[in-house]
Each structure stands twice: as C-alpha cells, then as structure tokens.
Amino acid sequence: SDCGLNVHKQCSKMVPNDCKPDLKHVKKVYSCDLTTLVKAHFTKRPMVVDMCIREIESRGLNSEGLYRVSGFSDLIEDVKMAFDRDGEKADISVNMYEDINIITGALKLYFRDLPIPLITYDAYPKFIESAKTTDPDEQLEILHEALKLLPPAHCETLRYLMAHLKRVTLHEKENLMSAENLGIVFGPTLMRAPELDAMAALNDIRYQRLVVEMLIKNEDILF
C-alpha cells in the first residue's frame, strides 16, 4: 500500500521486499511506519521530529516541567492534523501555538502513534537486559549491542532525540527536568513491551525509564 504496487496474491511471495514508498500513497505522517516515512520523504529522520525539536530548542528549554507538563489535547490534535495535511509546511511557530507544551505533546504523540515503537519490539529485550545489569561498563556494552539491532531510521531518530534531551538536562536549573525525570516521561513513549502479559509489562516500566535515562546520560559515548 505504501508503493502502490498491485500483484496477485499468489505472486506476492516473488516480489522483492525493496519497496521505495511513493509519496502519493503515504497519506499521513502520524501512525505511519517510521522507515516508510523517511524513505518516502528522502530524509534521515521524520521531519516532525526535526521541526518539533527545533521549535522546542528555540523557545522552550527553560520552560518549567518541559515534556512533563501536558499541553491542551485539542491543540495537540490540531498540530497532528497540520502535519498529516501539510507535512513540512505545517506552522508550529509561536504565533500559532504560544504554549510550548503543545509542541512537546505533539512530539510525544508522534512516538506513541508509531506502529512499531522507536525502540523496536525486536530490540526491546536487549535494551531491557541492559537496564537489569548492575555493572555500569556492562550496561554500556549491552546498550551498544542493542542499538545495533535497530533499523537505520530508528537508530538515527533515537540518536537525534537523545542529543536533544541531553540539551534539555543542561537547563535543569530552570526546567527542573533531569535525565531521570525525562526517563519517566519517555520510557513508555519510546518502548512498548512485545505481547507480554500485563504483569510483566508493568514490571518493565521501571526498566524502560532506566533505559532512556542511560541513553541520555551516555548519549556522547553511545552514538
């Protein structure tokens, strides 16, 4: 459906899986597979991520509770619709959305809406393993291994996001957002447990938080 290719069902096994998505078939930005989106737009990362982060860094780094404070959900939905409709022409400037928490909300929603999370289901167990390890050197080694399991577009987007969150923590005096606080916000946003039972998924939440915290703190070494 991303490429607009039609084949008989029984022939579909013969078709090489090297789809170059065609923009006219990629109807939206949110809820679209991340790799499909970047291939369709010929970019390294989704433009939503670039545009939101640019906006947040230009006017929001000192905002108290950045990423923790929720923006008005109707306006976040507006931003989502603007991206789906206008792509990189979407206007998310201060003239349109004065409250920076609307932009942070739109960015978090983008990650929550991904059909395959930024930290993919395949790589998930390895990331969780790193958080369960107590030796700091071993943690970093396992994280390195885990990052290699991510598809290129996922890894690049994660790298860019972690560099941004690191810059957010440099303004902690004003925004009160430490790596730990950001981990609490972004853990469940970037990671979703593969089909586990509810108890196991609940148990993983603290490890998800730790993974993001470690990625932020060691961003310069890991990427």
C-alpha positions as semicolon CSV with decimal commas, in nm:
position;residue;x (nm);y (nm);z (nm)
1;S;0,000;0,000;0,000
2;D;0,299;0,234;0,052
3;C;0,427;0,174;-0,302
4;G;0,103;0,142;-0,493
5;L;0,212;-0,198;-0,626
6;N;-0,055;-0,444;-0,742
7;V;0,016;-0,817;-0,768
8;H;-0,178;-1,141;-0,747
9;K;-0,187;-1,282;-0,401
10;Q;-0,002;-1,598;-0,507
11;C;0,269;-1,392;-0,682
12;S;0,331;-1,167;-0,382
13;K;0,591;-1,408;-0,243
14;M;0,803;-1,349;-0,554
15;V;0,809;-0,971;-0,520
16;P;1,137;-0,845;-0,371
17;N;1,080;-0,654;-0,049
18;D;1,260;-0,337;-0,157
19;C;0,964;-0,103;-0,169
20;K;1,054;0,259;-0,233
21;P;0,741;0,421;-0,092
22;D;0,568;0,667;-0,319
23;L;0,467;0,991;-0,150
24;K;0,124;0,992;-0,309
25;H;0,043;0,666;-0,128
26;V;0,184;0,777;0,207
27;K;-0,122;0,969;0,314
28;K;-0,021;1,078;0,660
29;V;0,271;1,145;0,890
30;Y;0,141;1,023;1,226
31;S;0,079;0,646;1,262
32;C;0,295;0,583;0,955
33;D;0,581;0,335;0,983
34;L;0,897;0,534;1,056
35;T;1,114;0,368;0,790
36;T;0,839;0,410;0,529
37;L;0,806;0,780;0,614
38;V;1,176;0,863;0,586
39;K;1,212;0,664;0,261
40;A;0,913;0,842;0,110
41;H;1,047;1,185;0,204
42;F;1,416;1,105;0,134
43;T;1,518;1,219;0,481
44;K;1,727;1,064;0,756
45;R;1,464;1,133;1,021
46;P;1,093;1,216;1,027
47;M;1,050;1,589;0,969
48;V;0,803;1,601;1,261
49;V;1,089;1,519;1,496
50;D;1,321;1,777;1,341
51;M;1,062;2,053;1,333
52;C;0,930;2,000;1,687
53;I;1,279;1,978;1,837
54;R;1,392;2,292;1,653
55;E;1,089;2,478;1,786
56;I;1,136;2,349;2,143
57;E;1,506;2,438;2,146
58;S;1,446;2,784;2,008
59;R;1,198;2,888;2,278
60;G;1,126;2,618;2,534
61;L;1,444;2,493;2,701
62;N;1,387;2,699;3,016
63;S;1,018;2,611;3,041
64;E;0,944;2,451;3,378
65;G;0,837;2,088;3,355
66;L;0,922;2,065;2,983
67;Y;0,777;1,735;2,849
68;R;0,619;1,660;3,186
69;V;0,352;1,929;3,173
70;S;0,072;1,837;2,933
71;G;-0,048;2,074;2,666
72;F;-0,415;2,118;2,577
73;S;-0,510;1,794;2,397
74;D;-0,735;1,958;2,135
75;L;-0,447;2,179;2,022
76;I;-0,205;1,883;2,017
77;E;-0,456;1,710;1,789
78;D;-0,451;2,028;1,573
79;V;-0,074;2,002;1,533
80;K;-0,105;1,635;1,439
81;M;-0,363;1,721;1,173
82;A;-0,144;2,004;1,040
83;F;0,150;1,764;0,996
84;D;-0,071;1,500;0,832
85;R;-0,216;1,759;0,598
86;D;0,077;1,994;0,524
87;G;0,388;1,791;0,608
88;E;0,691;2,016;0,648
89;K;0,480;2,322;0,563
90;A;0,292;2,284;0,893
91;D;0,309;2,601;1,101
92;I;0,405;2,525;1,461
93;S;0,553;2,866;1,536
94;V;0,488;3,073;1,848
95;N;0,226;3,274;1,651
96;M;0,018;2,959;1,609
97;Y;0,092;2,779;1,936
98;E;0,219;3,001;2,212
99;D;0,230;2,722;2,470
100;I;0,545;2,512;2,413
101;N;0,376;2,217;2,589
102;I;0,157;2,175;2,282
103;I;0,466;2,114;2,069
104;T;0,620;1,874;2,324
105;G;0,283;1,697;2,339
106;A;0,272;1,664;1,959
107;L;0,622;1,514;1,957
108;K;0,539;1,260;2,230
109;L;0,216;1,173;2,046
110;Y;0,413;1,110;1,727
111;F;0,626;0,849;1,906
112;R;0,325;0,695;2,081
113;D;0,140;0,660;1,749
114;L;0,421;0,473;1,570
115;P;0,301;0,127;1,462
116;I;0,649;-0,008;1,550
117;P;0,791;0,182;1,850
118;L;1,112;0,383;1,815
119;I;1,284;0,114;2,022
120;T;1,153;-0,177;1,817
121;Y;0,996;-0,495;1,950
122;D;1,294;-0,694;1,816
123;A;1,547;-0,483;2,006
124;Y;1,332;-0,442;2,318
125;P;1,460;-0,745;2,520
126;K;1,823;-0,637;2,472
127;F;1,750;-0,284;2,595
128;I;1,566;-0,419;2,899
129;E;1,860;-0,653;2,967
130;S;2,093;-0,350;2,984
131;A;1,872;-0,186;3,248
132;K;1,870;-0,501;3,460
133;T;2,250;-0,516;3,463
134;T;2,417;-0,354;3,762
135;D;2,772;-0,315;3,630
136;P;2,796;0,027;3,451
137;D;3,054;-0,090;3,191
138;E;2,849;-0,396;3,110
139;Q;2,537;-0,180;3,081
140;L;2,701;0,032;2,813
141;E;2,827;-0,275;2,628
142;I;2,477;-0,426;2,617
143;L;2,329;-0,090;2,511
144;H;2,579;-0,075;2,224
145;E;2,466;-0,421;2,114
146;A;2,101;-0,322;2,150
147;L;2,144;-0,012;1,931
148;K;2,286;-0,229;1,651
149;L;1,954;-0,416;1,641
150;L;1,761;-0,101;1,543
151;P;1,684;-0,023;1,177
152;P;1,888;0,277;1,049
153;A;1,597;0,526;1,058
154;H;1,507;0,425;1,414
155;C;1,867;0,449;1,533
156;E;1,922;0,789;1,371
157;T;1,597;0,928;1,516
158;L;1,686;0,794;1,862
159;R;2,034;0,949;1,838
160;Y;1,888;1,287;1,744
161;L;1,625;1,272;2,018
162;M;1,877;1,175;2,289
163;A;2,113;1,458;2,190
164;H;1,815;1,693;2,227
165;L;1,711;1,551;2,566
166;K;2,071;1,586;2,683
167;R;2,049;1,957;2,596
168;V;1,721;1,976;2,791
169;T;1,902;1,844;3,102
170;L;2,167;2,118;3,068
171;H;1,889;2,364;3,158
172;E;1,774;2,160;3,457
173;K;1,803;2,459;3,695
174;E;1,525;2,633;3,502
175;N;1,316;2,349;3,360
176;L;1,362;2,104;3,653
177;M;1,396;1,815;3,406
178;S;1,677;1,574;3,491
179;A;1,766;1,264;3,287
180;E;1,570;1,065;3,544
181;N;1,257;1,279;3,501
182;L;1,283;1,258;3,123
183;G;1,322;0,880;3,154
184;I;0,991;0,863;3,340
185;V;0,820;1,057;3,059
186;F;0,989;0,894;2,760
187;G;1,033;0,533;2,879
188;P;0,679;0,417;2,793
189;T;0,664;0,658;2,497
190;L;0,963;0,511;2,313
191;M;0,933;0,149;2,430
192;R;0,637;-0,086;2,428
193;A;0,666;-0,438;2,561
194;P;0,609;-0,701;2,292
195;E;0,295;-0,903;2,363
196;L;0,368;-0,972;2,728
197;D;0,115;-1,036;2,999
198;A;0,004;-0,727;3,187
199;M;0,211;-0,801;3,498
200;A;0,536;-0,840;3,305
201;A;0,463;-0,520;3,111
202;L;0,403;-0,332;3,437
203;N;0,722;-0,468;3,581
204;D;0,913;-0,344;3,277
205;I;0,809;0,019;3,325
206;R;1,091;0,098;3,569
207;Y;1,342;-0,064;3,332
208;Q;1,208;0,138;3,039
209;R;1,265;0,451;3,245
210;L;1,621;0,341;3,323
211;V;1,699;0,266;2,958
212;V;1,605;0,619;2,850
213;E;1,792;0,770;3,145
214;M;2,108;0,576;3,050
215;L;2,074;0,672;2,683
216;I;2,051;1,042;2,774
217;K;2,340;1,035;3,020
218;N;2,570;0,840;2,786
219;E;2,449;0,991;2,461
220;D;2,801;1,112;2,366
221;I;2,954;0,764;2,413
222;L;2,674;0,553;2,267
223;F;2,605;0,731;1,939
